[in-house]
Short mmCIF file of C-alpha atoms in Angstrom, two decimals:
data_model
loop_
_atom_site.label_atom_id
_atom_site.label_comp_id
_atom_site.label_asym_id
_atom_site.label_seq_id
_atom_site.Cartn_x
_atom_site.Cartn_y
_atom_site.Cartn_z
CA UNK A 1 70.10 -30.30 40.81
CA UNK A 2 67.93 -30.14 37.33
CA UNK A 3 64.35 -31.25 37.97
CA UNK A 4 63.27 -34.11 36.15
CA UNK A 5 60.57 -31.73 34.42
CA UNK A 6 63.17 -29.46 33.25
CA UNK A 7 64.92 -32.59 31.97
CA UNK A 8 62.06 -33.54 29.53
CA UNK A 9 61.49 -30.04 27.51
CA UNK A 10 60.29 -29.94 24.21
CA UNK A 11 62.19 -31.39 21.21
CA UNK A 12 62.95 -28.57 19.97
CA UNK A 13 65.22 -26.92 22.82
CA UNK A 14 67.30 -30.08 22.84
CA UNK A 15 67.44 -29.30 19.27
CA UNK A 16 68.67 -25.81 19.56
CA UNK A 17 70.78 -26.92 22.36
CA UNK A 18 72.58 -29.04 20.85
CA UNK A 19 73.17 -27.44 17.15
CA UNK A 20 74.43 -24.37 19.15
CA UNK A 21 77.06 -26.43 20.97
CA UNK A 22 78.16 -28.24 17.96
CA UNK A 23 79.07 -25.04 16.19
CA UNK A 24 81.15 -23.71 19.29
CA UNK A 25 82.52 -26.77 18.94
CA UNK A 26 83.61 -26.40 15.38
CA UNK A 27 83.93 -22.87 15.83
CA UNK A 28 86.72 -23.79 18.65
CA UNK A 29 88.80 -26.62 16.12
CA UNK A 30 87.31 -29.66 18.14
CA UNK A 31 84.39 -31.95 17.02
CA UNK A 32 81.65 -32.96 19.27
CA UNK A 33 82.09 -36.55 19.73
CA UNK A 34 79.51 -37.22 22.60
CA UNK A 35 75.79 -36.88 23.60
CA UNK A 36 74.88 -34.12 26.03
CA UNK A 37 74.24 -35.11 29.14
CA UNK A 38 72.54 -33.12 31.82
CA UNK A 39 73.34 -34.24 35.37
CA UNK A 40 69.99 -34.29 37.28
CA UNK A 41 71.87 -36.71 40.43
CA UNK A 42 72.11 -39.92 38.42
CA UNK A 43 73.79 -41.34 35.31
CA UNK A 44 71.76 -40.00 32.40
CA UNK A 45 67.97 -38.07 31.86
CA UNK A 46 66.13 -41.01 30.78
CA UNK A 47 65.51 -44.07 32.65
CA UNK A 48 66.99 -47.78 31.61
CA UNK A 49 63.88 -49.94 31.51
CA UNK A 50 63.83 -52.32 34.63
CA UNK A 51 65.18 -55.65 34.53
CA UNK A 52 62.19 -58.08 33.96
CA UNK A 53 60.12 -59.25 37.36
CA UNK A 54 61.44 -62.93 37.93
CA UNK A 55 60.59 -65.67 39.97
CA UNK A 56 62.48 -66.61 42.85
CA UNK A 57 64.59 -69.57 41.90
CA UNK A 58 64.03 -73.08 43.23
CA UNK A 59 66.03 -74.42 46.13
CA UNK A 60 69.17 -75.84 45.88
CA UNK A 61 69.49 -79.38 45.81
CA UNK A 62 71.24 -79.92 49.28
CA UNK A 63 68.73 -77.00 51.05
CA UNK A 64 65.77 -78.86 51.19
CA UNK A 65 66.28 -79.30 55.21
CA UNK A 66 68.67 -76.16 55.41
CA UNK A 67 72.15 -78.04 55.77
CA UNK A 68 75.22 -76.63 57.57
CA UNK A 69 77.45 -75.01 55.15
CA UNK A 70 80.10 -72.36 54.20
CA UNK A 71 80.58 -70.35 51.48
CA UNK A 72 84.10 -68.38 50.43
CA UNK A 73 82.80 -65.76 47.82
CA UNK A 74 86.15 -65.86 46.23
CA UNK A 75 85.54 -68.85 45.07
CA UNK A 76 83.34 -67.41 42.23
CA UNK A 77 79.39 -67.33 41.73
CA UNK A 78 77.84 -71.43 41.90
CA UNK A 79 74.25 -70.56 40.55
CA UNK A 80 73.26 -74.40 41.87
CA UNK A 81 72.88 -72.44 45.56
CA UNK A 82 73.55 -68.74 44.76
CA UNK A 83 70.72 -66.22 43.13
CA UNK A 84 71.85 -62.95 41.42
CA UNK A 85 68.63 -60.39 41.68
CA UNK A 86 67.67 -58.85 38.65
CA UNK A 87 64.52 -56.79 39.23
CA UNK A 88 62.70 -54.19 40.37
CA UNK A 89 58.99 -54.35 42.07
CA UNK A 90 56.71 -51.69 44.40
CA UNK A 91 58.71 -50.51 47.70
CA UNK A 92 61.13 -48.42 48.82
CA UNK A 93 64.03 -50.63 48.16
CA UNK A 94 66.02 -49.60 44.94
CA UNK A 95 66.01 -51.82 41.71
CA UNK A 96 68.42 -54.88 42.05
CA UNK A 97 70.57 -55.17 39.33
CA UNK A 98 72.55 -58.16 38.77
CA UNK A 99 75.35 -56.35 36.61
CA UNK A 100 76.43 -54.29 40.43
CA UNK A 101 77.65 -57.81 42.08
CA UNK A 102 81.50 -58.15 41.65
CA UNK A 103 83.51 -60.99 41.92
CA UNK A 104 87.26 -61.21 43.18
CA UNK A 105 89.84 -63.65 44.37
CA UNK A 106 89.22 -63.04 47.58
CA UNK A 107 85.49 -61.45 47.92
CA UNK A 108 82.63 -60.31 46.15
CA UNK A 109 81.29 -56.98 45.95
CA UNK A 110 78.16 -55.32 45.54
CA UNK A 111 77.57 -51.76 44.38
CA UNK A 112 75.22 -48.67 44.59
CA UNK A 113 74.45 -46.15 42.07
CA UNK A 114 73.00 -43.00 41.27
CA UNK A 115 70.86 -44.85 38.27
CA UNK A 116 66.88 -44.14 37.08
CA UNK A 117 66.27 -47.74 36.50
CA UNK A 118 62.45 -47.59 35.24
CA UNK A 119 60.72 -45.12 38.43
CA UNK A 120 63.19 -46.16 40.62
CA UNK A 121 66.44 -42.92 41.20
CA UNK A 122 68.69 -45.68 42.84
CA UNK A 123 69.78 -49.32 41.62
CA UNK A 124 71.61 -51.59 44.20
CA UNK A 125 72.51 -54.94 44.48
CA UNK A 126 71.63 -58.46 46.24
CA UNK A 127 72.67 -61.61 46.26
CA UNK A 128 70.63 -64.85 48.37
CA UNK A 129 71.15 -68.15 49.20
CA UNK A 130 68.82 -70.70 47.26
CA UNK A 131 67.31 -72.68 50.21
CA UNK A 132 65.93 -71.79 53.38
CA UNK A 133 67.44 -71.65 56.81
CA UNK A 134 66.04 -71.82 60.28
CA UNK A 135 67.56 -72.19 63.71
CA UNK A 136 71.81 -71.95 64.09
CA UNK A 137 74.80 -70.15 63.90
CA UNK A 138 74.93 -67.53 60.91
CA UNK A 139 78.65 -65.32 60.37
CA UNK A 140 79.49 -63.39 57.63
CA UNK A 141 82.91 -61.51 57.32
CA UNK A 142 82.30 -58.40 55.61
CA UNK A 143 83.03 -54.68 55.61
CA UNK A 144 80.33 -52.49 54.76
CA UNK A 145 79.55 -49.61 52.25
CA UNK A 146 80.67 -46.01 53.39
CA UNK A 147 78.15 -43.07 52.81
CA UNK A 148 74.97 -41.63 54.47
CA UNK A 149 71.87 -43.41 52.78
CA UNK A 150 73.77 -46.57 52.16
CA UNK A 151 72.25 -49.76 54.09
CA UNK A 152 74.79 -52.81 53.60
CA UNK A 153 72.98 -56.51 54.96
CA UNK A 154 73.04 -59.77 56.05
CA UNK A 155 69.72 -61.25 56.91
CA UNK A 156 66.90 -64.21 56.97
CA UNK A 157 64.01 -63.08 55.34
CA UNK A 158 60.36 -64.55 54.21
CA UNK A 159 57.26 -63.29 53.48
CA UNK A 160 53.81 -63.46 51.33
CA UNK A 161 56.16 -64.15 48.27
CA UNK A 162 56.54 -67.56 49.63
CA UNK A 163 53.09 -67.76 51.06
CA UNK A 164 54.72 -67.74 54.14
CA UNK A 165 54.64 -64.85 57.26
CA UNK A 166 56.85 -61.99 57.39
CA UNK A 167 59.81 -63.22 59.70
CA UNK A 168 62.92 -61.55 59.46
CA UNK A 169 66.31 -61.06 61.43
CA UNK A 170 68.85 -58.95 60.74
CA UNK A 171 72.21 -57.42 60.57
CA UNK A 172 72.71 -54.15 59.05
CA UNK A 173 75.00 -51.09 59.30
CA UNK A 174 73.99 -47.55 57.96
CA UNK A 175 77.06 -46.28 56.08
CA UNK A 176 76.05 -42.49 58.11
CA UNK A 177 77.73 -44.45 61.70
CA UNK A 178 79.83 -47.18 60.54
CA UNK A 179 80.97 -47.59 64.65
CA UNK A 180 78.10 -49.35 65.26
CA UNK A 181 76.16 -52.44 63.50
CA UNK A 182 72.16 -52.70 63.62
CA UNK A 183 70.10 -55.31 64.72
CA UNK A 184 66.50 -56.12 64.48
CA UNK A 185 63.95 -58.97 63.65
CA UNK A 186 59.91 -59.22 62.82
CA UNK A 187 57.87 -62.25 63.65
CA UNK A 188 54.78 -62.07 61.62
CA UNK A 189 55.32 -58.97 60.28
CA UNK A 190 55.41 -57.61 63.94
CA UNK A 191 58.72 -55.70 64.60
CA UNK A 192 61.24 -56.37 67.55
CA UNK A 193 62.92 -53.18 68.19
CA UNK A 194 65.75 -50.76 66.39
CA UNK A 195 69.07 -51.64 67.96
CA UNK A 196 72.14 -49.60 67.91
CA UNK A 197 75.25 -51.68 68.79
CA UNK A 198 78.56 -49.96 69.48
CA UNK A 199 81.48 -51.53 67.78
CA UNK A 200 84.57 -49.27 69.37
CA UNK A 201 85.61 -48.99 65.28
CA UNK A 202 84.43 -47.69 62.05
CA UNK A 203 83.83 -51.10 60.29
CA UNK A 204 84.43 -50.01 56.79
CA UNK A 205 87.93 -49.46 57.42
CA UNK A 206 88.69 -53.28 58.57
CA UNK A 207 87.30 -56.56 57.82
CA UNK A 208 85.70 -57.64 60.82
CA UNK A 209 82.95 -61.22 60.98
CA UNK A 210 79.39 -60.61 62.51
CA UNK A 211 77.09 -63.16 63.57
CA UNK A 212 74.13 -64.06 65.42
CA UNK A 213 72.82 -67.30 66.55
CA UNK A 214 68.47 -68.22 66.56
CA UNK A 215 67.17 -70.30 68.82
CA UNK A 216 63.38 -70.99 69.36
CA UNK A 217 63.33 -68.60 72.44
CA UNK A 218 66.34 -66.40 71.81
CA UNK A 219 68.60 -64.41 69.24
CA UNK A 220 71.96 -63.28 70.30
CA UNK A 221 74.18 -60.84 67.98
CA UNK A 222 78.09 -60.70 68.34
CA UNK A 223 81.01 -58.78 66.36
CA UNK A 224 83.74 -60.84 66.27
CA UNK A 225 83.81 -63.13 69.54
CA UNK A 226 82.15 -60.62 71.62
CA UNK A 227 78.11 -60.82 72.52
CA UNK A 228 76.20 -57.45 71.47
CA UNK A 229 72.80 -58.33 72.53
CA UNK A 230 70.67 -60.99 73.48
CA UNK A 231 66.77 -60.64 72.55
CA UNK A 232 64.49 -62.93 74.25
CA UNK A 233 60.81 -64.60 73.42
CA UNK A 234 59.97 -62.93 76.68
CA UNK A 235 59.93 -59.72 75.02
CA UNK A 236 58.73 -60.38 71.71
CA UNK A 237 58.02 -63.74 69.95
CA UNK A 238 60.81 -64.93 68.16
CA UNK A 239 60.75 -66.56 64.52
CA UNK A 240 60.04 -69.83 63.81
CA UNK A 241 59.72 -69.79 60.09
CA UNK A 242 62.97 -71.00 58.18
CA UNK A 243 64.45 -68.04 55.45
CA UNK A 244 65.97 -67.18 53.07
CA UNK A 245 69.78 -65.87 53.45
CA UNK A 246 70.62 -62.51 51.84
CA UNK A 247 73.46 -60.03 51.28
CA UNK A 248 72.07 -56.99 49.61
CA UNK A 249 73.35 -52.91 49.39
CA UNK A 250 70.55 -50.27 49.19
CA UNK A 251 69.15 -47.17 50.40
CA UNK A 252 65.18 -46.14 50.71
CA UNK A 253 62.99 -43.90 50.49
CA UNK A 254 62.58 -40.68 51.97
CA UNK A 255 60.12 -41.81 55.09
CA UNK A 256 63.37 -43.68 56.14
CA UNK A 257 66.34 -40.91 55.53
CA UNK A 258 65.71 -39.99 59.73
CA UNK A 259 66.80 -44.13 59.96
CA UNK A 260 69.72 -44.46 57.48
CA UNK A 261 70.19 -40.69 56.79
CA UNK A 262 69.80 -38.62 53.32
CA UNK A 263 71.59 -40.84 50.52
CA UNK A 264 74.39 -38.28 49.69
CA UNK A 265 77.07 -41.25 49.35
CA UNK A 266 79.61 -41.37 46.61
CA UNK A 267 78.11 -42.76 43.89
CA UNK A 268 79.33 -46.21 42.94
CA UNK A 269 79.95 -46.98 47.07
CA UNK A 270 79.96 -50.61 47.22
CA UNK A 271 80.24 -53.63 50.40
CA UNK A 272 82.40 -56.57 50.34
CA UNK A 273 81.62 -59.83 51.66
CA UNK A 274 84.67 -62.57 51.88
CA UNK A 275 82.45 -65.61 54.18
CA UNK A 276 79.05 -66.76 54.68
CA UNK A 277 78.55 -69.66 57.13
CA UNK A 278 75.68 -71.13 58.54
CA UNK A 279 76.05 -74.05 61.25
CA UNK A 280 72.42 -75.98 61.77
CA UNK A 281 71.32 -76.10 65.52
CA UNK A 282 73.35 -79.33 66.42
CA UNK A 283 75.68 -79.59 63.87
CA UNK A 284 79.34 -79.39 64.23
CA UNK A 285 81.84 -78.53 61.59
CA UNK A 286 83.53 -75.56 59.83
CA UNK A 287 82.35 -71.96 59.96
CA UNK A 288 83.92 -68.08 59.06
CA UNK A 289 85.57 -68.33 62.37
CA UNK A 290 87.34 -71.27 62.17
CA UNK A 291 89.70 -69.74 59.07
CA UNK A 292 89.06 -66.37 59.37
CA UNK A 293 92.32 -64.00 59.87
CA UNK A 294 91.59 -60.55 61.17
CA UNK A 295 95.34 -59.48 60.34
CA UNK A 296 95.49 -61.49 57.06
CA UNK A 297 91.83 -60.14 55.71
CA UNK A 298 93.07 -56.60 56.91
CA UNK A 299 96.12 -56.39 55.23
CA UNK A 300 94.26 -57.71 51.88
CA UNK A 301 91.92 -55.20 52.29
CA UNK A 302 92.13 -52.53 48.92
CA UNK A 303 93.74 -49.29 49.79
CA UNK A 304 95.08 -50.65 53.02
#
């Protein structure tokens, strides 16, 4: 790999680089018809600037007491209740750019690249839920991104943003063991603990639906209909605050390659989502489960 000084010599070595391989061009009948590129690991020397810092957007209309409801993401991007992000700020997560979330019939699909966006190497992609959620049932039916580094989510999340404590609960699979999903959840900004589920199959090779359910004193993670783990206020507080819901594909930094692994995926990996439910503590009506088809969604799946 090029280093990124190596990548930024003086003017006039690009200059002589390039004349000399336009005249072996010539020289050779053909005509140089595109910029020289020198691959350093990501799409091109120079950096894009980064999207512009913006505000989270207000809450939907129906969110203001986080109301039951489920979301097909064929059904197309609704920007009343859905929030592309489109920026970069301080941390180890990658910039967000909201050109990497596909839409299809059936799903929608968000993508990880190789890409100097401003000083960030990697640009990924999330998508959130305008409103904020507290206790219930929350499914998605999803397959996640393949590749070591990749981290493909489904979480509640707040923080100082929203003058608000950290609180935070999780699911997550790191594309270097897709045979197991990963739970975890911070109250406060205090962390829970690293959980490493076993599935009994690699989940980017099927469509499966994960969920867990938050209670005041409890949080209990399932794959499909079958119970992971159960995490109890006995062992560390549980979240109170109501979040945000987010889908999002990334990798970090290196302090966290011994957690998701070094990001040597294929460039361009990307995670597809097909349902989002969430059913209010007390409600009753339709979720993920209730229509979801393991041996329909599977044989849909691309490449299958």
């Amino acid at each position: 790999m090029a280093s990124w000084a190596k990548l930024r010599e003086p003017e006039s070595n690009w200059l002589g680089a390039v004349l000399g391989l336009a005249a072996i061009a010539l020289l050779a009948g053909s005509v140089l018809t595109a910029p020289v590129v020198v691959s350093a690991g990501w799409d091109a020397p120079h950096s894009e600037p980064p999207p512009k810092a913006e505000p989270y957007p207000p809450i939907a209309p129906d969110a203001d007491a986080g109301a039951s409801f489920i979301h097909n993401f064929g059904d197309g991007h609704d920007p009343t209740r859905w929030y592309k992000s489109n920026f970069s700020y301080p941390s180890a997560h990658p910039a967000w750019l909201a050109r990497q979330i596909h839409f299809y019939d059936d799903r929608v699909e968000l993508e990880l690249r190789r890409k100097r966006v401003g000083d960030k190497i990697f640009a990924g992609a999330e998508y959130q839920r305008r409103g904020f959620y507290s206790f219930g049932r929350y499914e998605v039916v999803m397959t996640p991104a393949p590749g070591s580094g990749t981290v493909s989510s489904m979480f509640t999340h707040t923080d100082g943003n929203f003058d608000e404590p950290h609180d935070e609960i999780d699911i997550e699979f790191l594309g270097k063991d897709l045979t197991m999903v990963t739970g975890n959840y911070f109250t406060d900004g205090a962390t829970y603990r690293y959980l490493e589920l076993p599935l009994g199959f690699d989940a980017s090779k099927e469509v499966h639906l994960y969920a867990f359910e938050w209670t005041p004193d409890e949080i209990r993670w399932y794959a499909n209909d079958k119970l992971l783990h159960t995490a109890t206020a006995a062992e560390h507080p549980i979240p109170q605050t109501p979040g945000r819901i987010i889908i999002n594909l990334w990798t970090g930094s290196k302090w966290q390659y011994d957690w998701h692994g070094r990001p040597t995926f294929p460039d361009g990996t990307r995670a597809a989502y097909y349902c989002l439910s969430f059913l209010k503590a007390g409600d009753t009506g339709p979720q993920c489960s209730d229509s979801f088809d393991p041996v329909a969604a599977n044989a849909a799946v691309p490449g299958k």
